Short mmCIF file of N, CA and C in Angstrom, two decimals:
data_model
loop_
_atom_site.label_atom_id
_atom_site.label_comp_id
_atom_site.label_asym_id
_atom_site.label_seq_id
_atom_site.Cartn_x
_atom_site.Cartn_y
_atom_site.Cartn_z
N UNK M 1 -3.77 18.27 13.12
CA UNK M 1 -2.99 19.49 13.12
C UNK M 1 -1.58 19.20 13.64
N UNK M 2 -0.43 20.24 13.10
CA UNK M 2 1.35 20.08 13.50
C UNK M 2 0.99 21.53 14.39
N UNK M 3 1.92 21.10 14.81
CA UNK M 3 2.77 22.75 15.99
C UNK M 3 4.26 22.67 15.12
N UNK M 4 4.12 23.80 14.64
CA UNK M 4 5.41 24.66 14.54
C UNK M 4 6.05 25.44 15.22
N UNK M 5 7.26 26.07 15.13
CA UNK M 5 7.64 27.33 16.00
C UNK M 5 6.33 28.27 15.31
N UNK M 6 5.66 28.33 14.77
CA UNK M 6 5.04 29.59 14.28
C UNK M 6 3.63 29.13 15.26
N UNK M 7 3.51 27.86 15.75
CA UNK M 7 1.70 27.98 16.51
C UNK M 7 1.41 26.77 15.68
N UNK M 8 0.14 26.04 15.64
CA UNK M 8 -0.44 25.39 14.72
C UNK M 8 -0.68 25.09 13.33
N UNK M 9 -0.45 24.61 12.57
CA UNK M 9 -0.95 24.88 11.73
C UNK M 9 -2.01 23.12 10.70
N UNK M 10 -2.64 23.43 10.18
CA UNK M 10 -3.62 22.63 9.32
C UNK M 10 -3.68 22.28 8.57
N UNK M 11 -3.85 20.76 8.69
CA UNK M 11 -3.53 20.36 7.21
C UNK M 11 -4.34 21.18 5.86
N UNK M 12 -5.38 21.49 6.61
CA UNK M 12 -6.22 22.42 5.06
C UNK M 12 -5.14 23.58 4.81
N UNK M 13 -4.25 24.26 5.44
CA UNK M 13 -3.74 25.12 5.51
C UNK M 13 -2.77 24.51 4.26
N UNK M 14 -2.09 23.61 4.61
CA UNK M 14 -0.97 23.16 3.93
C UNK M 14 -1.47 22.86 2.71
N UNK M 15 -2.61 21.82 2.38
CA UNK M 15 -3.48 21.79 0.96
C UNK M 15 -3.45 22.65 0.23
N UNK M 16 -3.64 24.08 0.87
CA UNK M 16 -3.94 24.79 -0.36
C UNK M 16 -2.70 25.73 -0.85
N UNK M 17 -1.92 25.68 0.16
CA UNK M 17 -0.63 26.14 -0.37
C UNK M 17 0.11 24.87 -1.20
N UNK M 18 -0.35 24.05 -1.24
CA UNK M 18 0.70 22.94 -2.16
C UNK M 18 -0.63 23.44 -3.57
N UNK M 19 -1.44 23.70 -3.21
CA UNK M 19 -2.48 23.44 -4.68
C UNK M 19 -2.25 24.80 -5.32
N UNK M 20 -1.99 25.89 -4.28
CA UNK M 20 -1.70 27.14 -5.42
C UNK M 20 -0.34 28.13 -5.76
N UNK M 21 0.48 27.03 -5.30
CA UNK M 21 1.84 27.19 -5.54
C UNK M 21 2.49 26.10 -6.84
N UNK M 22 2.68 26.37 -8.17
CA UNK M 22 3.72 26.03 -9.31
C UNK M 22 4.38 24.85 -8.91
N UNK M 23 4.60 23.52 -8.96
CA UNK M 23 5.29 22.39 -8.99
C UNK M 23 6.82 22.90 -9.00
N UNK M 24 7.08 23.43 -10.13
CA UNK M 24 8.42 23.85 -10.43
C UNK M 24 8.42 25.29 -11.29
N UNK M 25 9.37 25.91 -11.50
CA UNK M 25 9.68 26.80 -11.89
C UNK M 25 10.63 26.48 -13.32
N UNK M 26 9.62 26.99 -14.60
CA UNK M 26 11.01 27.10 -15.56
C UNK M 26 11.74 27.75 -16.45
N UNK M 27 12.84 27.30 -16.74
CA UNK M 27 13.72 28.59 -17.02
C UNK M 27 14.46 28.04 -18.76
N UNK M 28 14.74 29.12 -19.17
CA UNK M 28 15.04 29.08 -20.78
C UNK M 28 16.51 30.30 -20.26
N UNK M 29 17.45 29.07 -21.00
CA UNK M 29 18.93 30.53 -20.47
C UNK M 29 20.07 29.85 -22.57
N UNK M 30 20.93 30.89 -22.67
CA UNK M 30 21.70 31.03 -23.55
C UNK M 30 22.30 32.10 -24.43
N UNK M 31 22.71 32.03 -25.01
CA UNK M 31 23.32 33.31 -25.90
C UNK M 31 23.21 33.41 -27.36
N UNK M 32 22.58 34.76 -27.81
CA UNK M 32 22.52 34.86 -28.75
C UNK M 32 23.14 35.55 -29.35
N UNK M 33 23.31 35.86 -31.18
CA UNK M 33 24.73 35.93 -31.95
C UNK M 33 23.64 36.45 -33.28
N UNK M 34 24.34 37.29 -33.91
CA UNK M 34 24.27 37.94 -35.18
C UNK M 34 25.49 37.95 -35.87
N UNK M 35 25.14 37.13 -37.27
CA UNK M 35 26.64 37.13 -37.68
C UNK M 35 27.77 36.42 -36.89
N UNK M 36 27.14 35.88 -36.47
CA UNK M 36 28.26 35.24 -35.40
C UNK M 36 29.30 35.94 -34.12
N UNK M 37 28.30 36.86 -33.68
CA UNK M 37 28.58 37.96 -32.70
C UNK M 37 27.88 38.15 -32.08
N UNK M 38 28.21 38.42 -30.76
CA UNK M 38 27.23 38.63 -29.69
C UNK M 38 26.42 39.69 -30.03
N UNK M 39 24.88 39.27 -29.67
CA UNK M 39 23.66 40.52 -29.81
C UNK M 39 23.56 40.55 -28.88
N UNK M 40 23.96 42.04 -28.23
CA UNK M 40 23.78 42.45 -26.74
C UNK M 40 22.44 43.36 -26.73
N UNK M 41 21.70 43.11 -25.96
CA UNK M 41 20.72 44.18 -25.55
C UNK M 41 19.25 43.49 -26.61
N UNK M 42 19.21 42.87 -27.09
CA UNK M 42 18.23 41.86 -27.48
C UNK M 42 17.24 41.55 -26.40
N UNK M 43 15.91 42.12 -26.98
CA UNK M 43 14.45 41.86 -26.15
C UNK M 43 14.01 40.87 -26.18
N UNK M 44 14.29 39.98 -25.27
CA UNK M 44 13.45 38.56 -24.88
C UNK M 44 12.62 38.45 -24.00
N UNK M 45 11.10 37.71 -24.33
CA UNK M 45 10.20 37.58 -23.78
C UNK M 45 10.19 36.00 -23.95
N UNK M 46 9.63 35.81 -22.90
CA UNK M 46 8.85 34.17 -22.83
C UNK M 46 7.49 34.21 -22.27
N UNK M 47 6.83 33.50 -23.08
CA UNK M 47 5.41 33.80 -23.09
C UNK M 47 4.73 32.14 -22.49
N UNK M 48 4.15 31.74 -21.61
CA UNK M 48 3.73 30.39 -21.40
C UNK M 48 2.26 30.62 -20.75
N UNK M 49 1.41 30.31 -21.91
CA UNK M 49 -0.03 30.04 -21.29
C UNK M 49 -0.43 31.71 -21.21
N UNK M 50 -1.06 32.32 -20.17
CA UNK M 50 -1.11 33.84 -19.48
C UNK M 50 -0.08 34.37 -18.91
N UNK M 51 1.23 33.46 -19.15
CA UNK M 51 2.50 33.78 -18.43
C UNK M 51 3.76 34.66 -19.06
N UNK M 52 4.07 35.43 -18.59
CA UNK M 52 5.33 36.26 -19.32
C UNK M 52 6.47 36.93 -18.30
N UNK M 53 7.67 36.31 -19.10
CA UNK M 53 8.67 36.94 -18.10
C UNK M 53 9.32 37.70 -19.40
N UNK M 54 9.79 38.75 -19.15
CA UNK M 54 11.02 39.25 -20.44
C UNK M 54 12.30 40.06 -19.74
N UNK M 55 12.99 40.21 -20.82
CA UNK M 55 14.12 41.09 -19.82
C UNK M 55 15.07 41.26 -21.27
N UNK M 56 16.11 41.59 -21.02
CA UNK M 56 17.52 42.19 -22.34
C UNK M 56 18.85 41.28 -22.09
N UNK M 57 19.35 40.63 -23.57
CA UNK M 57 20.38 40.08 -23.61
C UNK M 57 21.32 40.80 -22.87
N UNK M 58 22.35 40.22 -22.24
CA UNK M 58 23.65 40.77 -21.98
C UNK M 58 24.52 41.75 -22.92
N UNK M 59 25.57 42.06 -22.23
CA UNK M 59 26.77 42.77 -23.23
C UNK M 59 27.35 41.16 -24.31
N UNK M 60 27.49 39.99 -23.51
CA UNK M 60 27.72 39.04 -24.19
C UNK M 60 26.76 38.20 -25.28
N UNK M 61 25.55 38.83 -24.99
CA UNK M 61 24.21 38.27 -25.72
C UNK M 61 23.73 37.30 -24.91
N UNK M 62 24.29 37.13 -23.99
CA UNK M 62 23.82 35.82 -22.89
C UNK M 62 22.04 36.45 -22.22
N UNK M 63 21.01 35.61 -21.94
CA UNK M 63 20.04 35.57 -21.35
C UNK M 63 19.47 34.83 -20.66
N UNK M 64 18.56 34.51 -19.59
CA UNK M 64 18.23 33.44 -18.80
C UNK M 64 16.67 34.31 -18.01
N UNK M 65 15.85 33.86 -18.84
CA UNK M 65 14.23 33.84 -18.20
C UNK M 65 13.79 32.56 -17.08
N UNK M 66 13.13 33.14 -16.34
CA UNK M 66 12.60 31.78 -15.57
C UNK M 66 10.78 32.09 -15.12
N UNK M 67 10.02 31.33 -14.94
CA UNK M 67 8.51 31.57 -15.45
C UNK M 67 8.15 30.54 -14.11
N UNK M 68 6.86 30.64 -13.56
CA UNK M 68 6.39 29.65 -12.91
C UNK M 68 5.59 28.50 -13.73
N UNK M 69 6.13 27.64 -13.47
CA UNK M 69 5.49 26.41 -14.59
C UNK M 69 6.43 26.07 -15.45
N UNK M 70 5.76 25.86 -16.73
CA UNK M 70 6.51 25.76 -18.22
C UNK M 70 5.40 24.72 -19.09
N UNK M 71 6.24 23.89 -19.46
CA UNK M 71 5.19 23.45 -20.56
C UNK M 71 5.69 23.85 -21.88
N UNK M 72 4.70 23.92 -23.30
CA UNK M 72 4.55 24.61 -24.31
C UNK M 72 4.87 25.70 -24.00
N UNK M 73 5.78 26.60 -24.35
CA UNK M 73 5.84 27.82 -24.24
C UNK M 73 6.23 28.95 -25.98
N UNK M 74 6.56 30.21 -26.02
CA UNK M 74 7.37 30.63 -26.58
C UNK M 74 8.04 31.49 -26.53
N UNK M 75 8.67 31.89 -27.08
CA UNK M 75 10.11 33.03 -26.91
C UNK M 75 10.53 33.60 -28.07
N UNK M 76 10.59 34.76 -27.71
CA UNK M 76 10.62 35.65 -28.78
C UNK M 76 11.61 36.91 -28.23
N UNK M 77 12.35 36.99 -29.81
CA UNK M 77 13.59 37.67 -29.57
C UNK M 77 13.50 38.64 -30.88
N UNK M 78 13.40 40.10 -30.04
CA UNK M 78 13.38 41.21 -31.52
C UNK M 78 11.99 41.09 -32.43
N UNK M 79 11.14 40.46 -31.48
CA UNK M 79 10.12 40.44 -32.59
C UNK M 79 9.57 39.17 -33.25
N UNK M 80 11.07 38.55 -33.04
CA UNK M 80 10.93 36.90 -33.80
C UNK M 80 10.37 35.17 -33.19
N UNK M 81 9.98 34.69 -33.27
CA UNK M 81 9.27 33.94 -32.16
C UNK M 81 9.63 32.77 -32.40
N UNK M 82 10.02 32.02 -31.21
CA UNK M 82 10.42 30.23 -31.70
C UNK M 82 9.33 29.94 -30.07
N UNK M 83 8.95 28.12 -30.74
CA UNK M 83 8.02 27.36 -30.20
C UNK M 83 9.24 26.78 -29.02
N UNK M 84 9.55 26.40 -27.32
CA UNK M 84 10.21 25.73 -26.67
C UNK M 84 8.91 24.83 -26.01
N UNK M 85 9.87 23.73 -25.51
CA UNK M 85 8.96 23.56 -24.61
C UNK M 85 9.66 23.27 -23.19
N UNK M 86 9.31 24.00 -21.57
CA UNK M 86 9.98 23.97 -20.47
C UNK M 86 9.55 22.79 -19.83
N UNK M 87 10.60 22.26 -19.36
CA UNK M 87 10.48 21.37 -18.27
C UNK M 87 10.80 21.25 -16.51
N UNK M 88 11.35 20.55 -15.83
CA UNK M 88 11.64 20.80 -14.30
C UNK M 88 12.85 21.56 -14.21
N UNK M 89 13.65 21.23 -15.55
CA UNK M 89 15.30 21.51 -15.80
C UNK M 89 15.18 23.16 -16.55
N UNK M 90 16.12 23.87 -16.20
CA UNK M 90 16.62 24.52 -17.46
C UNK M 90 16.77 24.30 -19.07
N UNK M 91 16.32 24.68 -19.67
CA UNK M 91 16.94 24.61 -21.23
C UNK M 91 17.75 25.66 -21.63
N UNK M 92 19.00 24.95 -22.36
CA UNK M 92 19.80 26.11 -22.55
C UNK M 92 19.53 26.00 -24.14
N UNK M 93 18.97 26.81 -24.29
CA UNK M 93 19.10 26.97 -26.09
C UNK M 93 19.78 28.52 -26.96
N UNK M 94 20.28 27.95 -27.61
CA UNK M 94 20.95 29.50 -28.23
C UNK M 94 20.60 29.59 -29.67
N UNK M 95 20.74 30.95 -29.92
CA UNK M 95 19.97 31.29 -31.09
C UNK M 95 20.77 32.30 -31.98
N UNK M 96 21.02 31.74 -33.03
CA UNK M 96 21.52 32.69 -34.65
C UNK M 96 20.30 33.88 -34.58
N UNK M 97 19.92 35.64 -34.38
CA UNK M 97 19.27 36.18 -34.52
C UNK M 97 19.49 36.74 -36.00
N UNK M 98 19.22 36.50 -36.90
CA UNK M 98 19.27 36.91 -38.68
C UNK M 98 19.13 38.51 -38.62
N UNK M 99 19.75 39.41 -39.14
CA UNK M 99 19.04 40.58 -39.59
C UNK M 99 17.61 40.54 -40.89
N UNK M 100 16.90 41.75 -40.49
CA UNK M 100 15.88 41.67 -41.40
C UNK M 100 14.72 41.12 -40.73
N UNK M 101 14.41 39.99 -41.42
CA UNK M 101 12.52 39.39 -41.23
C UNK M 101 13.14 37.53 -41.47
N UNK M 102 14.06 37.63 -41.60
CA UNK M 102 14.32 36.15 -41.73
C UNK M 102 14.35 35.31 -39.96
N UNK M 103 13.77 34.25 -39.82
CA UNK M 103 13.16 33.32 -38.83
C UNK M 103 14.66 33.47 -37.65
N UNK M 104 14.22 33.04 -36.13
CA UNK M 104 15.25 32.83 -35.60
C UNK M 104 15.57 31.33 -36.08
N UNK M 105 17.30 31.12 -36.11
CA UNK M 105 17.79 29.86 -36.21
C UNK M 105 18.36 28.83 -34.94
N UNK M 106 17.90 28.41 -34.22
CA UNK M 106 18.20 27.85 -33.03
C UNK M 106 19.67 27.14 -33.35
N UNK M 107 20.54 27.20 -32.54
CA UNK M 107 22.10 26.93 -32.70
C UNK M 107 22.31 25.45 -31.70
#
């Protein structure tokens, strides 16, 4: 066992907070464009495993999700879904959003 300012504490204590706490945290950030114009207010979700963070493009179309973990993930904007995959780092990826039913185009 350590002494902290907080009293004792255990190594089992510490085990299981390293075992049920996320390695890293990850994050998917960039801006997206229609026509070559900012799409502001664009619904993005990121979906990883049982995991989901979402939130709304900017006035600039700019966005930035962050998830515990990462891995395989996906992201989906308006409906439209592209495959990422997260790592320890940020990915900045940006995306052409098409009007209609046509695919997102990653930029």
């Amino acid at each position: 066992m350590r002494r902290n300012r907080l009293g004792w504490v255990g190594a089992g204590a510490i085990a299981a907070a390293a075992t049920t706490m996320p390695a890293y945290a990850g994050a998917v950030y960039g801006t997206l464009t229609r026509n070559g114009a900012p799409l502001a207010g664009a619904q993005v979700i990121l979906t990883c495993g049982s995991l989901i963070s979402s939130g709304q493009a900017g006035p600039k179309g700019q966005y930035r999700l962050t998830i515990a973990g990462g891995g395989r993930c996906s992201l989906t904007i308006d409906g439209r879904s592209a495959d990422i995959a997260l790592g320890d780092q940020p990915l900045r990826q940006d995306f052409e959003v098409p009007a209609g039913t046509a695919p997102l185009a990653p930029r």
